[in-house]
PDB file of C-alpha atoms in Angstrom:
ATOM      1  CA  MET G   1     104.525 139.721 119.077  1.00 50.00           C
ATOM      2  CA  SER G   2     101.293 138.430 117.528  1.00 52.00           C
ATOM      3  CA  SER G   3      99.806 135.089 118.578  1.00 55.00           C
ATOM      4  CA  ASP G   4     100.497 133.648 115.073  1.00 54.00           C
ATOM      5  CA  THR G   5     104.156 134.626 115.397  1.00 50.00           C
ATOM      6  CA  GLU G   6     104.310 133.163 118.912  1.00 50.00           C
ATOM      7  CA  ARG G   7     102.849 129.870 117.643  1.00 47.00           C
ATOM      8  CA  THR G   8     105.358 129.776 114.773  1.00 49.00           C
ATOM      9  CA  VAL G   9     108.259 130.395 117.172  1.00 41.00           C
ATOM     10  CA  THR G  10     106.924 127.708 119.551  1.00 48.00           C
ATOM     11  CA  VAL G  11     106.577 125.183 116.714  1.00 48.00           C
ATOM     12  CA  ARG G  12     110.098 125.911 115.452  1.00 52.00           C
ATOM     13  CA  THR G  13     111.481 125.663 118.990  1.00 56.00           C
ATOM     14  CA  SER G  14     109.722 122.350 119.609  1.00 76.00           C
ATOM     15  CA  GLU G  15     110.873 121.045 116.203  1.00 79.00           C
ATOM     16  CA  ARG G  16     114.433 122.062 117.060  1.00 82.00           C
ATOM     17  CA  GLY G  17     114.116 120.427 120.481  1.00 78.00           C
ATOM     18  CA  ALA G  18     112.792 117.218 118.918  1.00 87.00           C
ATOM     19  CA  ALA G  19     115.605 117.246 116.357  1.00 90.00           C
ATOM     20  CA  THR G  20     118.210 117.725 119.097  1.00 92.00           C
ATOM     21  CA  ARG G  21     116.658 114.962 121.199  1.00 93.00           C
ATOM     22  CA  GLY G  22     116.656 112.634 118.178  1.00 95.00           C
ATOM     23  CA  ALA G  23     120.268 113.484 117.340  1.00 95.00           C
ATOM     24  CA  LEU G  24     121.315 112.779 120.923  1.00 96.00           C
ATOM     25  CA  LEU G  25     119.549 109.397 120.896  1.00 96.00           C
ATOM     26  CA  ASP G  26     121.075 108.487 117.523  1.00 96.00           C
ATOM     27  CA  ALA G  27     124.520 109.447 118.781  1.00 97.00           C
ATOM     28  CA  ALA G  28     124.038 107.548 122.047  1.00 97.00           C
ATOM     29  CA  ARG G  29     122.966 104.476 120.108  1.00 96.00           C
ATOM     30  CA  GLU G  30     126.115 104.615 117.946  1.00 96.00           C
ATOM     31  CA  ILE G  31     128.420 105.215 120.909  1.00 96.00           C
ATOM     32  CA  PHE G  32     126.811 102.547 123.131  1.00 97.00           C
ATOM     33  CA  VAL G  33     126.844  99.965 120.328  1.00 95.00           C
ATOM     34  CA  THR G  34     130.487 100.579 119.420  1.00 95.00           C
ATOM     35  CA  ARG G  35     131.983 101.221 122.870  1.00 94.00           C
ATOM     36  CA  GLY G  36     129.492  99.770 125.316  1.00 93.00           C
ATOM     37  CA  PHE G  37     127.610 101.659 127.981  1.00 96.00           C
ATOM     38  CA  ALA G  38     130.396 101.656 130.580  1.00 94.00           C
ATOM     39  CA  GLU G  39     133.021 103.081 128.206  1.00 95.00           C
ATOM     40  CA  ALA G  40     130.737 105.700 126.631  1.00 95.00           C
ATOM     41  CA  GLY G  41     130.951 109.255 127.867  1.00 93.00           C
ATOM     42  CA  VAL G  42     128.434 112.076 127.779  1.00 94.00           C
ATOM     43  CA  THR G  43     130.991 114.206 125.931  1.00 95.00           C
ATOM     44  CA  ASP G  44     131.290 111.491 123.252  1.00 95.00           C
ATOM     45  CA  VAL G  45     127.529 111.547 122.754  1.00 96.00           C
ATOM     46  CA  VAL G  46     127.166 115.321 122.528  1.00 96.00           C
ATOM     47  CA  SER G  47     130.178 115.580 120.225  1.00 95.00           C
ATOM     48  CA  ARG G  48     128.729 112.950 117.873  1.00 96.00           C
ATOM     49  CA  ALA G  49     125.305 114.633 117.999  1.00 95.00           C
ATOM     50  CA  GLY G  50     126.718 118.112 117.367  1.00 94.00           C
ATOM     51  CA  ALA G  51     124.961 119.278 120.511  1.00 93.00           C
ATOM     52  CA  SER G  52     125.959 120.757 123.841  1.00 92.00           C
ATOM     53  CA  VAL G  53     126.181 119.114 127.231  1.00 93.00           C
ATOM     54  CA  GLY G  54     123.473 121.527 128.382  1.00 93.00           C
ATOM     55  CA  SER G  55     121.120 120.340 125.653  1.00 92.00           C
ATOM     56  CA  LEU G  56     121.698 116.730 126.676  1.00 93.00           C
ATOM     57  CA  TYR G  57     120.757 117.543 130.263  1.00 93.00           C
ATOM     58  CA  HIS G  58     117.766 119.528 129.036  1.00 92.00           C
ATOM     59  CA  HIS G  59     116.355 116.375 127.393  1.00 93.00           C
ATOM     60  CA  PHE G  60     117.834 113.602 129.557  1.00 95.00           C
ATOM     61  CA  SER G  61     119.060 113.216 133.122  1.00 95.00           C
ATOM     62  CA  GLY G  62     122.314 111.635 131.941  1.00 95.00           C
ATOM     63  CA  LYS G  63     123.905 108.670 130.215  1.00 96.00           C
ATOM     64  CA  ALA G  64     121.683 106.082 131.932  1.00 96.00           C
ATOM     65  CA  ASP G  65     118.552 107.984 130.877  1.00 96.00           C
ATOM     66  CA  LEU G  66     119.749 107.911 127.249  1.00 97.00           C
ATOM     67  CA  TYR G  67     120.244 104.141 127.478  1.00 97.00           C
ATOM     68  CA  LEU G  68     116.861 103.549 129.131  1.00 97.00           C
ATOM     69  CA  THR G  69     115.110 105.761 126.587  1.00 96.00           C
ATOM     70  CA  LEU G  70     116.665 103.744 123.747  1.00 97.00           C
ATOM     71  CA  PHE G  71     115.476 100.578 125.486  1.00 96.00           C
ATOM     72  CA  ASP G  72     111.945 101.894 126.059  1.00 96.00           C
ATOM     73  CA  GLU G  73     111.606 103.083 122.466  1.00 96.00           C
ATOM     74  CA  PHE G  74     112.871  99.724 121.171  1.00 96.00           C
ATOM     75  CA  GLN G  75     110.329  97.922 123.362  1.00 94.00           C
ATOM     76  CA  VAL G  76     107.535 100.172 122.079  1.00 95.00           C
ATOM     77  CA  ARG G  77     108.477  99.296 118.479  1.00 97.00           C
ATOM     78  CA  GLN G  78     108.628  95.597 119.361  1.00 95.00           C
ATOM     79  CA  THR G  79     105.226  95.727 121.060  1.00 93.00           C
ATOM     80  CA  GLN G  80     103.745  97.468 118.011  1.00 96.00           C
ATOM     81  CA  ARG G  81     105.241  94.822 115.707  1.00 96.00           C
ATOM     82  CA  THR G  82     103.809  91.948 117.724  1.00 94.00           C
ATOM     83  CA  LYS G  83     100.386  93.543 118.186  1.00 95.00           C
ATOM     84  CA  GLN G  84     100.131  94.246 114.456  1.00 97.00           C
ATOM     85  CA  ALA G  85     101.109  90.664 113.620  1.00 97.00           C
ATOM     86  CA  VAL G  86      98.586  89.175 116.050  1.00 96.00           C
ATOM     87  CA  HIS G  87      95.896  91.566 114.806  1.00 97.00           C
ATOM     88  CA  ALA G  88      96.650  90.631 111.179  1.00 98.00           C
ATOM     89  CA  ALA G  89      96.453  86.915 112.044  1.00 97.00           C
ATOM     90  CA  ARG G  90      93.121  87.428 113.828  1.00 96.00           C
ATOM     91  CA  SER G  91      91.811  89.475 110.896  1.00 97.00           C
ATOM     92  CA  ALA G  92      92.740  86.584 108.596  1.00 97.00           C
ATOM     93  CA  GLY G  93      90.540  84.297 110.714  1.00 97.00           C
ATOM     94  CA  GLU G  94      93.131  82.757 113.040  1.00 96.00           C
ATOM     95  CA  SER G  95      91.829  81.997 116.527  1.00 93.00           C
ATOM     96  CA  ASP G  96      94.210  79.298 117.800  1.00 92.00           C
ATOM     97  CA  PRO G  97      96.173  80.854 120.719  1.00 91.00           C
ATOM     98  CA  MET G  98      99.419  79.079 119.822  1.00 92.00           C
ATOM     99  CA  ARG G  99      99.285  80.245 116.207  1.00 94.00           C
ATOM    100  CA  LEU G 100      98.567  83.788 117.380  1.00 94.00           C
ATOM    101  CA  PHE G 101     101.531  83.544 119.754  1.00 94.00           C
ATOM    102  CA  ILE G 102     103.755  82.315 116.895  1.00 95.00           C
ATOM    103  CA  ALA G 103     102.631  85.218 114.676  1.00 96.00           C
ATOM    104  CA  GLY G 104     103.590  87.696 117.404  1.00 95.00           C
ATOM    105  CA  ALA G 105     106.814  85.838 118.210  1.00 95.00           C
ATOM    106  CA  ARG G 106     107.880  85.832 114.556  1.00 95.00           C
ATOM    107  CA  ALA G 107     107.281  89.603 114.385  1.00 96.00           C
ATOM    108  CA  TYR G 108     109.303  90.098 117.572  1.00 95.00           C
ATOM    109  CA  LEU G 109     112.209  88.048 116.190  1.00 94.00           C
ATOM    110  CA  ASP G 110     112.017  89.934 112.876  1.00 95.00           C
ATOM    111  CA  GLY G 111     112.314  93.170 114.853  1.00 95.00           C
ATOM    112  CA  CYS G 112     115.400  91.792 116.583  1.00 93.00           C
ATOM    113  CA  PHE G 113     116.906  90.956 113.193  1.00 92.00           C
ATOM    114  CA  ASP G 114     116.022  94.427 111.887  1.00 94.00           C
ATOM    115  CA  GLU G 115     117.593  96.114 114.932  1.00 94.00           C
ATOM    116  CA  ARG G 116     120.237  93.530 115.852  1.00 92.00           C
ATOM    117  CA  GLU G 117     122.812  96.012 117.144  1.00 93.00           C
ATOM    118  CA  LEU G 118     120.305  97.592 119.502  1.00 94.00           C
ATOM    119  CA  ALA G 119     118.845  94.244 120.623  1.00 94.00           C
ATOM    120  CA  ALA G 120     122.388  93.013 121.339  1.00 93.00           C
ATOM    121  CA  LEU G 121     123.174  96.166 123.306  1.00 95.00           C
ATOM    122  CA  PHE G 122     120.419  95.346 125.789  1.00 95.00           C
ATOM    123  CA  LEU G 123     121.408  91.693 126.146  1.00 92.00           C
ATOM    124  CA  ARG G 124     125.167  92.063 126.655  1.00 90.00           C
ATOM    125  CA  GLY G 125     124.893  92.897 130.351  1.00 87.00           C
ATOM    126  CA  ASP G 126     126.674  96.237 129.945  1.00 91.00           C
ATOM    127  CA  GLY G 127     123.840  98.536 130.956  1.00 94.00           C
ATOM    128  CA  PRO G 128     123.370 101.058 133.725  1.00 96.00           C
ATOM    129  CA  PRO G 129     123.151  99.862 137.338  1.00 94.00           C
ATOM    130  CA  GLY G 130     119.810  98.181 137.970  1.00 94.00           C
ATOM    131  CA  PHE G 131     119.117  97.448 134.308  1.00 95.00           C
ATOM    132  CA  GLU G 132     118.932  93.710 134.989  1.00 93.00           C
ATOM    133  CA  VAL G 133     115.941  94.398 137.285  1.00 94.00           C
ATOM    134  CA  ILE G 134     114.249  96.335 134.476  1.00 93.00           C
ATOM    135  CA  MET G 135     114.894  93.415 132.110  1.00 91.00           C
ATOM    136  CA  ARG G 136     113.383  90.929 134.581  1.00 91.00           C
ATOM    137  CA  ASP G 137     110.304  93.141 135.016  1.00 92.00           C
ATOM    138  CA  ARG G 138     109.977  93.468 131.239  1.00 90.00           C
ATOM    139  CA  MET G 139     110.164  89.682 130.907  1.00 88.00           C
ATOM    140  CA  ARG G 140     107.327  89.308 133.427  1.00 89.00           C
ATOM    141  CA  GLN G 141     105.242  91.865 131.508  1.00 89.00           C
ATOM    142  CA  TRP G 142     105.975  89.993 128.288  1.00 86.00           C
ATOM    143  CA  ALA G 143     104.847  86.704 129.878  1.00 86.00           C
ATOM    144  CA  ARG G 144     101.613  88.391 131.072  1.00 85.00           C
ATOM    145  CA  ARG G 145     100.920  89.674 127.544  1.00 84.00           C
ATOM    146  CA  ASN G 146     101.558  86.198 126.184  1.00 84.00           C
ATOM    147  CA  ALA G 147      99.255  84.718 128.831  1.00 85.00           C
ATOM    148  CA  ALA G 148      96.420  86.893 127.522  1.00 84.00           C
ATOM    149  CA  LEU G 149      96.436  84.753 124.360  1.00 83.00           C
ATOM    150  CA  PHE G 150      95.912  81.513 126.303  1.00 84.00           C
ATOM    151  CA  ASP G 151      93.362  80.333 128.857  1.00 72.00           C
ATOM    152  CA  GLU G 152      93.720  80.691 132.626  1.00 66.00           C
ATOM    153  CA  ASP G 153      95.239  77.235 133.131  1.00 69.00           C
ATOM    154  CA  SER G 154      98.187  77.840 130.807  1.00 78.00           C
ATOM    155  CA  GLY G 155     100.666  79.396 133.269  1.00 82.00           C
ATOM    156  CA  ALA G 156     103.340  76.739 132.786  1.00 86.00           C
ATOM    157  CA  LEU G 157     102.856  76.770 129.019  1.00 88.00           C
ATOM    158  CA  VAL G 158     103.315  80.539 128.921  1.00 87.00           C
ATOM    159  CA  LEU G 159     106.544  80.267 130.943  1.00 87.00           C
ATOM    160  CA  VAL G 160     107.893  77.576 128.616  1.00 90.00           C
ATOM    161  CA  VAL G 161     107.066  79.349 125.339  1.00 90.00           C
ATOM    162  CA  THR G 162     108.167  82.763 126.625  1.00 90.00           C
ATOM    163  CA  GLY G 163     111.449  81.284 127.916  1.00 90.00           C
ATOM    164  CA  ALA G 164     112.103  79.477 124.637  1.00 91.00           C
ATOM    165  CA  LEU G 165     111.414  82.647 122.693  1.00 92.00           C
ATOM    166  CA  ALA G 166     113.689  84.683 125.012  1.00 91.00           C
ATOM    167  CA  ALA G 167     116.517  82.216 124.311  1.00 92.00           C
ATOM    168  CA  ALA G 168     115.907  82.572 120.569  1.00 91.00           C
ATOM    169  CA  VAL G 169     115.938  86.371 120.912  1.00 92.00           C
ATOM    170  CA  SER G 170     119.308  86.168 122.665  1.00 92.00           C
ATOM    171  CA  GLU G 171     120.736  83.999 119.872  1.00 90.00           C
ATOM    172  CA  VAL G 172     119.366  86.332 117.187  1.00 88.00           C
ATOM    173  CA  ALA G 173     120.802  89.421 118.840  1.00 89.00           C
ATOM    174  CA  LEU G 174     124.198  88.079 119.827  1.00 90.00           C
ATOM    175  CA  SER G 175     125.122  85.776 116.930  1.00 89.00           C
ATOM    176  CA  ASP G 176     127.329  86.962 114.078  1.00 88.00           C
ATOM    177  CA  ASP G 177     126.032  84.277 111.708  1.00 92.00           C
ATOM    178  CA  VAL G 178     122.727  85.761 110.483  1.00 89.00           C
ATOM    179  CA  PRO G 179     121.685  83.005 108.012  1.00 92.00           C
ATOM    180  CA  THR G 180     122.272  80.245 110.574  1.00 93.00           C
ATOM    181  CA  THR G 181     120.532  82.256 113.279  1.00 92.00           C
ATOM    182  CA  LYS G 182     117.497  82.916 111.043  1.00 91.00           C
ATOM    183  CA  LYS G 183     117.222  79.172 110.461  1.00 94.00           C
ATOM    184  CA  LEU G 184     117.569  78.509 114.195  1.00 92.00           C
ATOM    185  CA  ALA G 185     114.872  81.089 114.981  1.00 93.00           C
ATOM    186  CA  GLU G 186     112.463  79.522 112.499  1.00 94.00           C
ATOM    187  CA  GLU G 187     113.165  76.023 113.847  1.00 95.00           C
ATOM    188  CA  THR G 188     112.561  77.314 117.381  1.00 94.00           C
ATOM    189  CA  LEU G 189     109.172  78.700 116.331  1.00 95.00           C
ATOM    190  CA  THR G 190     108.318  75.385 114.664  1.00 95.00           C
ATOM    191  CA  ILE G 191     109.126  73.474 117.875  1.00 94.00           C
ATOM    192  CA  ILE G 192     107.184  75.948 120.025  1.00 93.00           C
ATOM    193  CA  ALA G 193     104.188  75.605 117.703  1.00 92.00           C
ATOM    194  CA  ARG G 194     104.145  71.832 118.327  1.00 92.00           C
ATOM    195  CA  ILE G 195     103.874  72.193 122.098  1.00 88.00           C
ATOM    196  CA  LYS G 196     100.508  70.919 123.260  1.00 82.00           C
ATOM    197  CA  ARG G 197      98.474  72.907 125.726  1.00 74.00           C
ATOM    198  CA  PRO G 198      98.021  71.084 129.077  1.00 67.00           C
TER     199      PRO G 198
END
C-alpha cells in the first residue's frame, strides 16, 4: 500500500471514528435528557446512535464517561462564550471590572438558554457518583476566573456575584417559563451590576 493510500485510509478511519464518537454523544445527550442518567442504559445509547457496544467502549469508558464528556464540552463552549464577550467588551473600550463581569455573565446565561436541556441535565442532581464534587470544583474555578477581573481585595465580592449568577443559571436551566426566566435573568444582572466594590 502506498503512503498516499495509507494516509487516505487513516483519514477516513479517523473521520469515521469522530462521526461515531459524535453520534454516541448525541445519543447519550438525548437519552440522559429524556430519561435521566440513572435510568439510561448503555444499550439505549448505542441503539440510538446506530453503533455497537464495542464502539462505545472504544471511545468512552462507560455511561459516566459519556455524561462527563458532555459536561466538559458544554463547559468549554460556555468558557468560549464568556471569553469572547469579555474580549468584545474590552475591544469596545470597556475597562470597568463589573461591566466586564456582566458581559461575560450575560453570555454565560445566553448559553444556558441556548442549551437549556443540557444545562438542566447537569443541575438536576442525577449525575454519576461524585459529580457533585466535580460541580463544586468547577464553581471554584469559575470564581477564580471571575476574580481575575477584579482587584486582589475583592474576594467577598467575587463570591457574592458568582453565587448570584449561579442561582440565576439554575433558574434559567430548570424553569419551564422561558419569557419570565429571561426577565428574571436580566433583572439579576441589573442588580449585580449595582453592587459596589468594597
